[in-house]
mmCIF file of N, CA and C in Angstrom:
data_model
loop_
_atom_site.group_PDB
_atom_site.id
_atom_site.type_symbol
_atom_site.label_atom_id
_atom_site.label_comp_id
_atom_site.label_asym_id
_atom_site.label_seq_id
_atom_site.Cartn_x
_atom_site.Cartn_y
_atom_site.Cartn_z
ATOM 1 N N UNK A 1 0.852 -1.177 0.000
ATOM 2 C CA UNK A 1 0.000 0.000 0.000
ATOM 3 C C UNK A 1 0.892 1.232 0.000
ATOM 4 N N UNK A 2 0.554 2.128 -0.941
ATOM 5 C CA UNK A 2 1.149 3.428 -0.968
ATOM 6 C C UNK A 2 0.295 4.435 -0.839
ATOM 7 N N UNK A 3 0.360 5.523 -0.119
ATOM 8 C CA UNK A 3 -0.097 6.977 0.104
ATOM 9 C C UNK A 3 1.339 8.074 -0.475
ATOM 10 N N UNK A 4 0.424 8.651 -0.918
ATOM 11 C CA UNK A 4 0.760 10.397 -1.344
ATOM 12 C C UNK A 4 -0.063 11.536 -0.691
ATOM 13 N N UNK A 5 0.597 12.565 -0.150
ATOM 14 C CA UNK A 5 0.090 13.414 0.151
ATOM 15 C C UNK A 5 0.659 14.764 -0.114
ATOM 16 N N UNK A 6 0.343 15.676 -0.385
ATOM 17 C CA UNK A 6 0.743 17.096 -0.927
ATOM 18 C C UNK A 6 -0.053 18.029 -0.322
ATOM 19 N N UNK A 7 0.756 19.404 -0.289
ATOM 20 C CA UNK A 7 0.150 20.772 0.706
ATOM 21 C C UNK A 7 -1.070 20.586 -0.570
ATOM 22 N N UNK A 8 -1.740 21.353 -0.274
ATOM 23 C CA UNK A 8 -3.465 22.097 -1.206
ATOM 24 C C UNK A 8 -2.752 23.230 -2.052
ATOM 25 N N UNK A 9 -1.495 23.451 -2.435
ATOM 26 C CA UNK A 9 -0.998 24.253 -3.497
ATOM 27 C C UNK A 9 -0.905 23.249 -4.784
ATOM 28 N N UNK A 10 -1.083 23.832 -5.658
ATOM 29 C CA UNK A 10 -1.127 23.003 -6.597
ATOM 30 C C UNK A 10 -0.537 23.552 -7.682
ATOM 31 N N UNK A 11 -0.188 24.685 -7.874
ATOM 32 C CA UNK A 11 0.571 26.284 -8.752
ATOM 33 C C UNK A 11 1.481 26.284 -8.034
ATOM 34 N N UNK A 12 3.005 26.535 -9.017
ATOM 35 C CA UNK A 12 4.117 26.775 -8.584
ATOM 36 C C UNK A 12 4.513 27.733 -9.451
ATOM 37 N N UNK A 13 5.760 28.147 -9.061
ATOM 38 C CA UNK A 13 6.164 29.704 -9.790
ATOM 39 C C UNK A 13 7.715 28.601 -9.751
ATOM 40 N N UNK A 14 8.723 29.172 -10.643
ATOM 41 C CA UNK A 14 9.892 29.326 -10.498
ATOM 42 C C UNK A 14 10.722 29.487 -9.094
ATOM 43 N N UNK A 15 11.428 28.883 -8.440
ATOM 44 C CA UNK A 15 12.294 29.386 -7.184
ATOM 45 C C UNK A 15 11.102 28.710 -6.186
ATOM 46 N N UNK A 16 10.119 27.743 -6.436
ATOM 47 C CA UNK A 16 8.918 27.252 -5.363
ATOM 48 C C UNK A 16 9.848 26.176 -5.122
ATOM 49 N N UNK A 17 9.629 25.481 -4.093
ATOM 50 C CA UNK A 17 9.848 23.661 -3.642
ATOM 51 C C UNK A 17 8.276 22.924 -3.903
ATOM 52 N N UNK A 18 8.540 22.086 -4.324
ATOM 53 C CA UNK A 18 7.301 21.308 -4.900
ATOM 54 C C UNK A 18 7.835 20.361 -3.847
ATOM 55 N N UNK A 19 7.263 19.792 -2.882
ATOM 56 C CA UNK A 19 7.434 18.534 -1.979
ATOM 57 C C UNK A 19 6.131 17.872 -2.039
ATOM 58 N N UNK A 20 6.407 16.472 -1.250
ATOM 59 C CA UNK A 20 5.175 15.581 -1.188
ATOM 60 C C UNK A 20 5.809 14.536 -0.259
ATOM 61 N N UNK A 21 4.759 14.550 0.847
ATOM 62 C CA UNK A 21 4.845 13.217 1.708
ATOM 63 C C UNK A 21 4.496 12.099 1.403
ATOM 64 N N UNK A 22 5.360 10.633 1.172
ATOM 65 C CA UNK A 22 5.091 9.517 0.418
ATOM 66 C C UNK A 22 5.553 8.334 1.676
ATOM 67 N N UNK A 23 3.960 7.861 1.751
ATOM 68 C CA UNK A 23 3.983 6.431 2.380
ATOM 69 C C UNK A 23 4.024 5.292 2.168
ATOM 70 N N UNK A 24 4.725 4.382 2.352
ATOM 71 C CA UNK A 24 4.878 2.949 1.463
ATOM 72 C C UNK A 24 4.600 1.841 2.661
ATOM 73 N N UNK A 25 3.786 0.982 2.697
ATOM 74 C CA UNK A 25 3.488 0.335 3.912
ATOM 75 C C UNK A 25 3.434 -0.735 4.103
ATOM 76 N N UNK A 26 3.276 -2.216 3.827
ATOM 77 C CA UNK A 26 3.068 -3.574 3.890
ATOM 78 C C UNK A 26 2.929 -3.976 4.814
ATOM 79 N N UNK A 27 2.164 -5.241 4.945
ATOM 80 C CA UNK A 27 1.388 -5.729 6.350
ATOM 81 C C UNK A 27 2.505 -7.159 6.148
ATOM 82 N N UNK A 28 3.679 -7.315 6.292
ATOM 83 C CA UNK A 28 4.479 -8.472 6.597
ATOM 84 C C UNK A 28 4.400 -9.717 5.145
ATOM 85 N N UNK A 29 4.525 -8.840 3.983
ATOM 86 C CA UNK A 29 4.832 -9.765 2.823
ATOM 87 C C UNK A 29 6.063 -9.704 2.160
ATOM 88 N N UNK A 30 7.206 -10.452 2.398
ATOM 89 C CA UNK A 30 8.029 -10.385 2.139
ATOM 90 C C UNK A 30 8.297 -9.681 1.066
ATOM 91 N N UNK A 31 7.537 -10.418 -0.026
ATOM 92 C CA UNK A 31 7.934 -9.980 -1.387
ATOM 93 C C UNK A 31 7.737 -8.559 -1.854
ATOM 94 N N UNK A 32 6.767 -7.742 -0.951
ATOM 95 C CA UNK A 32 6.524 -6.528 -1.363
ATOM 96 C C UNK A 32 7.486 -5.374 -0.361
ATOM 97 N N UNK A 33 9.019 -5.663 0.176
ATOM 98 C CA UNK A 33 9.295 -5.381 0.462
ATOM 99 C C UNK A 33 10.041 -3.629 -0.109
ATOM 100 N N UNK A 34 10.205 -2.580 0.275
ATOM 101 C CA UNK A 34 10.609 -1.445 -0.417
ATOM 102 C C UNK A 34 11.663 -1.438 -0.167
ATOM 103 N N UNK A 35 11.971 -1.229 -1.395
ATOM 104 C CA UNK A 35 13.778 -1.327 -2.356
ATOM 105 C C UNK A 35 14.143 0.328 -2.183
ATOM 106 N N UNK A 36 13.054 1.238 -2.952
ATOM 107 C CA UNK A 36 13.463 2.387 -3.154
ATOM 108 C C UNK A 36 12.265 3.483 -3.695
ATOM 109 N N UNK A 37 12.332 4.548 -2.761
ATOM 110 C CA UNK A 37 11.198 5.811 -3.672
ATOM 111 C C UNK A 37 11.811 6.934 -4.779
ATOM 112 N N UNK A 38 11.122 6.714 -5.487
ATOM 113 C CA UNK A 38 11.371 8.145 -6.494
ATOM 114 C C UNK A 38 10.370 8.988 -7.064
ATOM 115 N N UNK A 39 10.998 10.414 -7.004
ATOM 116 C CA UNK A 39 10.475 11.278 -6.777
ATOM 117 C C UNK A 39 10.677 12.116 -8.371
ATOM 118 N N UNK A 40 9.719 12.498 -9.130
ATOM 119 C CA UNK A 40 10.271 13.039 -10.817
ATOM 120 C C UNK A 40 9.109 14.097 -11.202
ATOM 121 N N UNK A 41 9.927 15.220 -11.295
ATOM 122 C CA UNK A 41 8.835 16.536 -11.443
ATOM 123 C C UNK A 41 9.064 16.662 -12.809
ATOM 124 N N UNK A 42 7.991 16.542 -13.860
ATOM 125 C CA UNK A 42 8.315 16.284 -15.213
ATOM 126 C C UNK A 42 7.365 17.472 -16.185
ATOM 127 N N UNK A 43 8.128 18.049 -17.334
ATOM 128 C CA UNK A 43 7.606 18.583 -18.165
ATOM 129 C C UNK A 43 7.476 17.903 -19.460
ATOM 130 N N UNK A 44 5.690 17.876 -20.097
ATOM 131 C CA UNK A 44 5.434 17.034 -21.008
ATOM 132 C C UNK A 44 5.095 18.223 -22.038
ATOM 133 N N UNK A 45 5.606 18.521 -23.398
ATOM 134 C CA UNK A 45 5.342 19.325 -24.388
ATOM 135 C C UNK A 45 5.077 18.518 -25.494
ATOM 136 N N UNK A 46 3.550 19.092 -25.898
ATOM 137 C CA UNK A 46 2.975 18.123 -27.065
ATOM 138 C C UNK A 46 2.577 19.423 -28.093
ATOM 139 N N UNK A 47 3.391 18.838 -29.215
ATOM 140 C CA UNK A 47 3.344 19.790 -30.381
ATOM 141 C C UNK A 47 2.315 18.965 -31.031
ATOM 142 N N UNK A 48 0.939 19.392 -31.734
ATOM 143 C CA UNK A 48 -0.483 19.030 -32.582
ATOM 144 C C UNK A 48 0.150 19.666 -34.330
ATOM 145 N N UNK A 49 0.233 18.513 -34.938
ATOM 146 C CA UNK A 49 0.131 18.876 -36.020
ATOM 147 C C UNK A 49 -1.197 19.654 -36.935
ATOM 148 N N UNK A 50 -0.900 20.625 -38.000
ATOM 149 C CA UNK A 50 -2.077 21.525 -38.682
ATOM 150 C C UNK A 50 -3.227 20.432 -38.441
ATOM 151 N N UNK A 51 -4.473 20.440 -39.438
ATOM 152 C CA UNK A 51 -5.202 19.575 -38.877
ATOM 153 C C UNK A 51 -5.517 18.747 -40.506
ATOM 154 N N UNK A 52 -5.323 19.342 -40.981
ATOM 155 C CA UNK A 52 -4.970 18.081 -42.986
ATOM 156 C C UNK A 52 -3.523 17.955 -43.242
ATOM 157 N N UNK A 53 -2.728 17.915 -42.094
ATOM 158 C CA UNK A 53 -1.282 17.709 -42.839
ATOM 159 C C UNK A 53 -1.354 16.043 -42.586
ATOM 160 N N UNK A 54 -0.617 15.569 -43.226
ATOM 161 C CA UNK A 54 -0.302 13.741 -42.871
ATOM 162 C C UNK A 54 0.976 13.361 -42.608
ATOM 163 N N UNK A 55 0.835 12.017 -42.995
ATOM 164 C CA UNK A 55 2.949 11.340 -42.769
ATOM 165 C C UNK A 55 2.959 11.791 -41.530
ATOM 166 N N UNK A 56 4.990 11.902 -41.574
ATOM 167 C CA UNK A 56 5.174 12.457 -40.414
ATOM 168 C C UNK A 56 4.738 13.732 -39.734
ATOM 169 N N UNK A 57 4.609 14.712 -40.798
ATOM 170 C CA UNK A 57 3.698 16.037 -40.579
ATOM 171 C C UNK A 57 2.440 15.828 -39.630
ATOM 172 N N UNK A 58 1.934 14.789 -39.894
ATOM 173 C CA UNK A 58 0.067 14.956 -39.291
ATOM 174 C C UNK A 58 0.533 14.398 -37.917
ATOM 175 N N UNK A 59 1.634 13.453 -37.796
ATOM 176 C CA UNK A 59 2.103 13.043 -35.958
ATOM 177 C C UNK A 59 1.960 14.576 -35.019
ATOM 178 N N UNK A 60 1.554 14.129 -33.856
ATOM 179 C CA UNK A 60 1.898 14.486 -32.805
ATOM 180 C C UNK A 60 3.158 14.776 -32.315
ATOM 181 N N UNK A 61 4.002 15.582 -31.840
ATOM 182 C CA UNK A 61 5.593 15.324 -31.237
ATOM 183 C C UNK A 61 5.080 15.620 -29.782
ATOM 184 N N UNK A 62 5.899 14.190 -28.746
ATOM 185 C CA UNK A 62 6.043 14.830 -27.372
ATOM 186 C C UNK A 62 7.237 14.979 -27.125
ATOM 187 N N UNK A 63 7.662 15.791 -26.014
ATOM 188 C CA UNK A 63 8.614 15.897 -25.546
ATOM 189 C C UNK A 63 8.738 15.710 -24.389
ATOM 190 N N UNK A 64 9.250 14.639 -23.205
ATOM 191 C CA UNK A 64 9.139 15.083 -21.501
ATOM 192 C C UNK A 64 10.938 15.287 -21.302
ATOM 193 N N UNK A 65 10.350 16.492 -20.487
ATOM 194 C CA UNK A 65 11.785 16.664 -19.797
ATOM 195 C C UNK A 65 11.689 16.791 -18.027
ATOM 196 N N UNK A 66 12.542 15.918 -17.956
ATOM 197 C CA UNK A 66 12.302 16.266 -16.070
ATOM 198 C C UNK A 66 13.240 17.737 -15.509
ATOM 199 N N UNK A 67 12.031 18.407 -14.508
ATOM 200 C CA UNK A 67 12.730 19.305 -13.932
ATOM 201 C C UNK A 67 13.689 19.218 -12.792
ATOM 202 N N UNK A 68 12.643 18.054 -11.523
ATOM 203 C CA UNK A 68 13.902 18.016 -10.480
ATOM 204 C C UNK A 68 13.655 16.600 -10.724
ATOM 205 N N UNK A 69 14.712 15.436 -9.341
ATOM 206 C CA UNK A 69 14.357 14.567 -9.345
ATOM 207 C C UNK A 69 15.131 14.025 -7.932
ATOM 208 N N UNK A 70 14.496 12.978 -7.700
ATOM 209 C CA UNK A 70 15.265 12.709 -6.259
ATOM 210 C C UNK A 70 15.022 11.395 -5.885
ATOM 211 N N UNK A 71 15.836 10.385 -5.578
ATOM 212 C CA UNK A 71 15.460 9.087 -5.012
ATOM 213 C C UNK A 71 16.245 8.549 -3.655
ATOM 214 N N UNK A 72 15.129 8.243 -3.529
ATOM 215 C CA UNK A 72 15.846 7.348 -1.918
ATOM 216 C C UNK A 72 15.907 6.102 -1.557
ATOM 217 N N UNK A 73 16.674 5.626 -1.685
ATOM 218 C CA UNK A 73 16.887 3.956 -1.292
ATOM 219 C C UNK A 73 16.756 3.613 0.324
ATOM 220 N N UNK A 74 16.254 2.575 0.030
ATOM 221 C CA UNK A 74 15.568 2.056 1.669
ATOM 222 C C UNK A 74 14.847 0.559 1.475
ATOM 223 N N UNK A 75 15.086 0.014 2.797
ATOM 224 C CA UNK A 75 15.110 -1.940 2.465
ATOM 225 C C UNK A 75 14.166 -1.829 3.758
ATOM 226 N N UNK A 76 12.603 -2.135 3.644
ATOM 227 C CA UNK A 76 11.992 -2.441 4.767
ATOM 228 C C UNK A 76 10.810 -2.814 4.222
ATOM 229 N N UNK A 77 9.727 -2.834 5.603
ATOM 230 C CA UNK A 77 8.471 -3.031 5.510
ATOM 231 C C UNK A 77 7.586 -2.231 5.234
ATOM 232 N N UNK A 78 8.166 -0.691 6.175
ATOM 233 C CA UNK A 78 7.463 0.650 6.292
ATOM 234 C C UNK A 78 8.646 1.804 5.979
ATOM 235 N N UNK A 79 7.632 2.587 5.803
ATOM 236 C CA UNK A 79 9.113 3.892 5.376
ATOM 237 C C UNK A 79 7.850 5.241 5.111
ATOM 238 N N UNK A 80 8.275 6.465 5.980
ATOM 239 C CA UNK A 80 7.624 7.963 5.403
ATOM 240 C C UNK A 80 9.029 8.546 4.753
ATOM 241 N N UNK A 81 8.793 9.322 3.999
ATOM 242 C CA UNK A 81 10.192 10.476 3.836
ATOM 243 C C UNK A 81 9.415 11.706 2.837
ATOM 244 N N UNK A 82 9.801 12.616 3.047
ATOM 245 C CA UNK A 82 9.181 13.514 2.354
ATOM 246 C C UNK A 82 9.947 13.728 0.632
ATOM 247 N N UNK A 83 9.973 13.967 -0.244
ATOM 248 C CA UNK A 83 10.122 14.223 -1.336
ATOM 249 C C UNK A 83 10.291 15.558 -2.111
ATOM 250 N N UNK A 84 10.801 16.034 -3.012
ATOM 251 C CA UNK A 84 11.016 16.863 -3.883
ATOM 252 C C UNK A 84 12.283 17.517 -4.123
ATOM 253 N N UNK A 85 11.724 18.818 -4.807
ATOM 254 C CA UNK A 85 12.787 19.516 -5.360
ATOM 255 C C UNK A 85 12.246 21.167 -5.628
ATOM 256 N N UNK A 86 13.509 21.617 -6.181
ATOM 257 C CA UNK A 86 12.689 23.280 -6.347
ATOM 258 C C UNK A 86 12.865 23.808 -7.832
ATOM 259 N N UNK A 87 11.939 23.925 -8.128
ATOM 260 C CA UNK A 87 11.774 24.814 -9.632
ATOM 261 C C UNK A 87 12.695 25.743 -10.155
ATOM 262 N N UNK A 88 13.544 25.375 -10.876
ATOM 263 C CA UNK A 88 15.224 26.765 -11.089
ATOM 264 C C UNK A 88 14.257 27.913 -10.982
ATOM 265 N N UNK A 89 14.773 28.774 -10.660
ATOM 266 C CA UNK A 89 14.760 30.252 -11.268
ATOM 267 C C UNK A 89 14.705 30.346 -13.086
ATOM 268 N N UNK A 90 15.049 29.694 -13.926
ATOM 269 C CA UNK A 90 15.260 30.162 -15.025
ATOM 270 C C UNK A 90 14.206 28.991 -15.877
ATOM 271 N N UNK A 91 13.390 28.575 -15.013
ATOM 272 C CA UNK A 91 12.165 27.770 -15.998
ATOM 273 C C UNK A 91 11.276 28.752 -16.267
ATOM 274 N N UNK A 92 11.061 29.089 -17.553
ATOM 275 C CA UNK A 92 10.379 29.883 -17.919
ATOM 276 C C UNK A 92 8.711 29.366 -18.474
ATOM 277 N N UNK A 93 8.481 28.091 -18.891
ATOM 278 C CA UNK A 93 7.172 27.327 -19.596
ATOM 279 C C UNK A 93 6.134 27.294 -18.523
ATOM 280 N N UNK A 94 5.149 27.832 -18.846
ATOM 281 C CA UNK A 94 4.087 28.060 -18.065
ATOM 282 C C UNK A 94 3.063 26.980 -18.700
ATOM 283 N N UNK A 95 2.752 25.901 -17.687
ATOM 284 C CA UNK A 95 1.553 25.325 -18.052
ATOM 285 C C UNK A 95 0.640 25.990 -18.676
ATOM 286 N N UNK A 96 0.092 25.028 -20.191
ATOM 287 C CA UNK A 96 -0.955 25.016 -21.180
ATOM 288 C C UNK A 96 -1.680 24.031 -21.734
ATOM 289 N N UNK A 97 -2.796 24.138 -21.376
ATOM 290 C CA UNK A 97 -3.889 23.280 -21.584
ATOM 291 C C UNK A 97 -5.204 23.452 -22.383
ATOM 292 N N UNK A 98 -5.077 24.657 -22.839
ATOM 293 C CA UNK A 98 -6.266 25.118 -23.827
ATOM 294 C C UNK A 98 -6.188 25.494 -25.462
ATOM 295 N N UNK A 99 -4.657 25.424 -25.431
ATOM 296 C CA UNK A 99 -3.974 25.775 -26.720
ATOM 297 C C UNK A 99 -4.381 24.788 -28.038
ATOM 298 N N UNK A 100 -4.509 25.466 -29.144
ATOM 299 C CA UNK A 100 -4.963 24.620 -30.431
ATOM 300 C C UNK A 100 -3.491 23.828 -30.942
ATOM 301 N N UNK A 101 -2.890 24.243 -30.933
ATOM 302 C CA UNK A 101 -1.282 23.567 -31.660
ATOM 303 C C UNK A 101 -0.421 22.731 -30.314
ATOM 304 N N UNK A 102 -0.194 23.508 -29.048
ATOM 305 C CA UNK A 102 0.401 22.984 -28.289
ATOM 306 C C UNK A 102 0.122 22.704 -26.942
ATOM 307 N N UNK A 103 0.228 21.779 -26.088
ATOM 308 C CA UNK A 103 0.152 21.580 -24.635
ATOM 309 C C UNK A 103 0.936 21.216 -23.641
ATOM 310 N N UNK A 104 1.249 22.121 -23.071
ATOM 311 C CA UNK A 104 2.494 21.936 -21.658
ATOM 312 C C UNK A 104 1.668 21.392 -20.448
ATOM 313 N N UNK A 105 2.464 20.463 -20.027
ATOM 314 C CA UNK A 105 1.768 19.648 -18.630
ATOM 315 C C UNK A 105 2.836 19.750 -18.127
ATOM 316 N N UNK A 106 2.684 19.678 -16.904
ATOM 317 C CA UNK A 106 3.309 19.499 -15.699
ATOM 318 C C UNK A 106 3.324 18.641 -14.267
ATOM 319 N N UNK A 107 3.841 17.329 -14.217
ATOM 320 C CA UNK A 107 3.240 16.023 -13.277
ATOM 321 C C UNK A 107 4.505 15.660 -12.690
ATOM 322 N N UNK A 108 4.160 15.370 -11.561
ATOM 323 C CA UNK A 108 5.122 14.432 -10.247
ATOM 324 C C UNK A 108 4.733 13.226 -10.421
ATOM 325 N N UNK A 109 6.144 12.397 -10.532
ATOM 326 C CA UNK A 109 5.791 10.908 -10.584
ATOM 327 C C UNK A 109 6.211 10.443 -9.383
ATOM 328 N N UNK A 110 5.534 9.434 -8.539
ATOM 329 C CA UNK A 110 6.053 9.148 -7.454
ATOM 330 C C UNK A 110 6.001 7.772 -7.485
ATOM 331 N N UNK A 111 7.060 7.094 -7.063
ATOM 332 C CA UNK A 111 7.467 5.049 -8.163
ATOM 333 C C UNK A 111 8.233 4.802 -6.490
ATOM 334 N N UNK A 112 7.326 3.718 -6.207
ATOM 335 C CA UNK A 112 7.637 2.766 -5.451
ATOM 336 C C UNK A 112 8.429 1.169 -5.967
ATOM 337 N N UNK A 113 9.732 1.363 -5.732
ATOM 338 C CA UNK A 113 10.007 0.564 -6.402
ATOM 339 C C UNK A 113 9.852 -0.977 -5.436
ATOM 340 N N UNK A 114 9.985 -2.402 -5.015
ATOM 341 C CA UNK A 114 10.046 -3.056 -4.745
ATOM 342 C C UNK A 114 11.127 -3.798 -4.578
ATOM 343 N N UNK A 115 11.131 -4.821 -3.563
ATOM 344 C CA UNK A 115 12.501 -5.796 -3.969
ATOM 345 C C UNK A 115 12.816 -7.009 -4.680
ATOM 346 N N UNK A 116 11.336 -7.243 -5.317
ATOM 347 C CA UNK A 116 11.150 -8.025 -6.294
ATOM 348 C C UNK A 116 11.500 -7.331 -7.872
ATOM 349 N N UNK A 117 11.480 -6.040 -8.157
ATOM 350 C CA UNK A 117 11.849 -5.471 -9.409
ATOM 351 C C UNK A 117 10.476 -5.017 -9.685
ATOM 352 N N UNK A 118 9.584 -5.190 -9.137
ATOM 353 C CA UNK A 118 7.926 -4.905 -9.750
ATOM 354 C C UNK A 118 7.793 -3.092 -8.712
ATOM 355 N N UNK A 119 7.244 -1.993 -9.711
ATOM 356 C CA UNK A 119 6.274 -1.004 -8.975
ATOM 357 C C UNK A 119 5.288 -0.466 -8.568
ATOM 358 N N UNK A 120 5.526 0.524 -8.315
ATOM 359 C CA UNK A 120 4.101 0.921 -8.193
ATOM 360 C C UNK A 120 3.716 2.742 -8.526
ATOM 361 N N UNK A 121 3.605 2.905 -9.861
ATOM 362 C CA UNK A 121 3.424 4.310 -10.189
ATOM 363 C C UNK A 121 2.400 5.372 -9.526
ATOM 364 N N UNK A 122 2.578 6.209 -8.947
ATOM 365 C CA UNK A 122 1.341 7.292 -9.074
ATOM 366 C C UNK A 122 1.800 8.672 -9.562
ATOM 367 N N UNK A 123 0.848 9.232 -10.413
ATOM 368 C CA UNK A 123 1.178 11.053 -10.982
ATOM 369 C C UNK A 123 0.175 12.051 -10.480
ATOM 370 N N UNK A 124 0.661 12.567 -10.115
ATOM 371 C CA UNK A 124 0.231 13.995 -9.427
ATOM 372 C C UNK A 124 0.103 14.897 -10.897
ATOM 373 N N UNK A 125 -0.917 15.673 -11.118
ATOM 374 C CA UNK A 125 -0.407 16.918 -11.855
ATOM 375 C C UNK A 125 -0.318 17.635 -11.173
ATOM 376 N N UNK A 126 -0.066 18.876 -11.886
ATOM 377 C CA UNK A 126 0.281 20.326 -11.005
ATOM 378 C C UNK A 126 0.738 21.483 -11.686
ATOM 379 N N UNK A 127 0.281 22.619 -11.692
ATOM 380 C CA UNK A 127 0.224 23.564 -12.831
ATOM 381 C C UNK A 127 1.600 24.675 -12.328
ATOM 382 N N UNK A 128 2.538 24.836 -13.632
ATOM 383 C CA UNK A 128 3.160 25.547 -13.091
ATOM 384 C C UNK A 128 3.253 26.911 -14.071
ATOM 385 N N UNK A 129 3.490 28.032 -13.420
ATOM 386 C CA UNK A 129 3.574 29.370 -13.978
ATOM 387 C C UNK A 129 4.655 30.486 -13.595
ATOM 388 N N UNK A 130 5.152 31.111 -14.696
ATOM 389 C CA UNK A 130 6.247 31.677 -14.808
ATOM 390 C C UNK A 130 5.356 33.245 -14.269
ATOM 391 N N UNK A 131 4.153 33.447 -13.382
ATOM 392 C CA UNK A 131 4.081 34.973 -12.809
ATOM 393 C C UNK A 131 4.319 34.496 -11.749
ATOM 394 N N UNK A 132 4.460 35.358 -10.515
ATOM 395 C CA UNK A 132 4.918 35.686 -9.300
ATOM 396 C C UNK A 132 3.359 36.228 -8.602
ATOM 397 N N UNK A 133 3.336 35.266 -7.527
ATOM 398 C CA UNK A 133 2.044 35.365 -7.438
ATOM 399 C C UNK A 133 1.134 36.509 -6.551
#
C-alpha cells in the first residue's frame, strides 16, 4: 500500500519547492518489500500537427523533460520520507492546456520501487507558472 500526500498548493512559480509526503506500507509480505522511492517533477510538451497535414507532418511530437528529481533507497516493511525539489529560477514554460497547436503539462511521478523489481506508479499533476504570485 502506498499513500501520497501534498500541501493544497497546486501552482508553482519558479524558485517554489514542490514537496510531497510519500507512504509505502506492507502488512508483513516479504515480497513486497521497499527497495526504493522516487520522486520526478516532469515537463510534457505536445506539439499538434495543422489539422490536414499527414505522414510524419500529421504526428503528434512529445517531448518530456524532467525538472527536479530525487530518489531514496531504503530496504523495509514501512518507510515515510518527504520528497522533492525546487523549480530553477530560469524555468520559464508556463503550463498550457487550452492551446490549439500545443500543450504543456506538468506532473510528479512518485514510483515505489520493490525488492522483487515490480512497482508501483502514481502522478500527481500540477500547474506551473512563470508569474509571481
Amino acid at each position: 500500500m502506498q499513500s501520497v500526500n501534498y500541501s493544497s498548493i497546486t501552482c508553482y512559480e519558479p524558485g517554489d519547492r514542490v514537496k510531497i509526503v510519500a507512504t509505502s506500507m506492507n502488512n508483513g509480505i516479504p515480497a513486497a518489500a521497499l527497495c526504493a522511492l522516487e520522486f520526478l517533477l516532469k515537463e510534457t510538451i505536445i506539439y499538434r500537427a495543422r489539422p490536414h497535414a499527414t505522414g510524419k507532418k500529421g504526428a503528434s511530437q512529445v517531448h518530456v523533460t524532467p525538472i527536479g528529481e530525487q530518489k531514496v533507497l531504503y530496504r523495509g516493511q514501512q518507510h515515510r520520507v518527504e520528497l522533492g525539489c525546487f523549480i530553477p529560477l530560469i524555468h520559464t514554460t508556463t503550463t498550457v492546456d487550452a492551446a490549439r497547436h500545443i500543450e504543456i503539462a506538468h506532473g510528479i511521478n512518485v514510483k515505489t520501487i520493490m525488492v522483487t523489481g515490480k512497482s508501483l506508479l502514481m502522478e500527481l499533476l500540477v500547474t506551473v507558472s512563470n508569474w509571481l504570485r
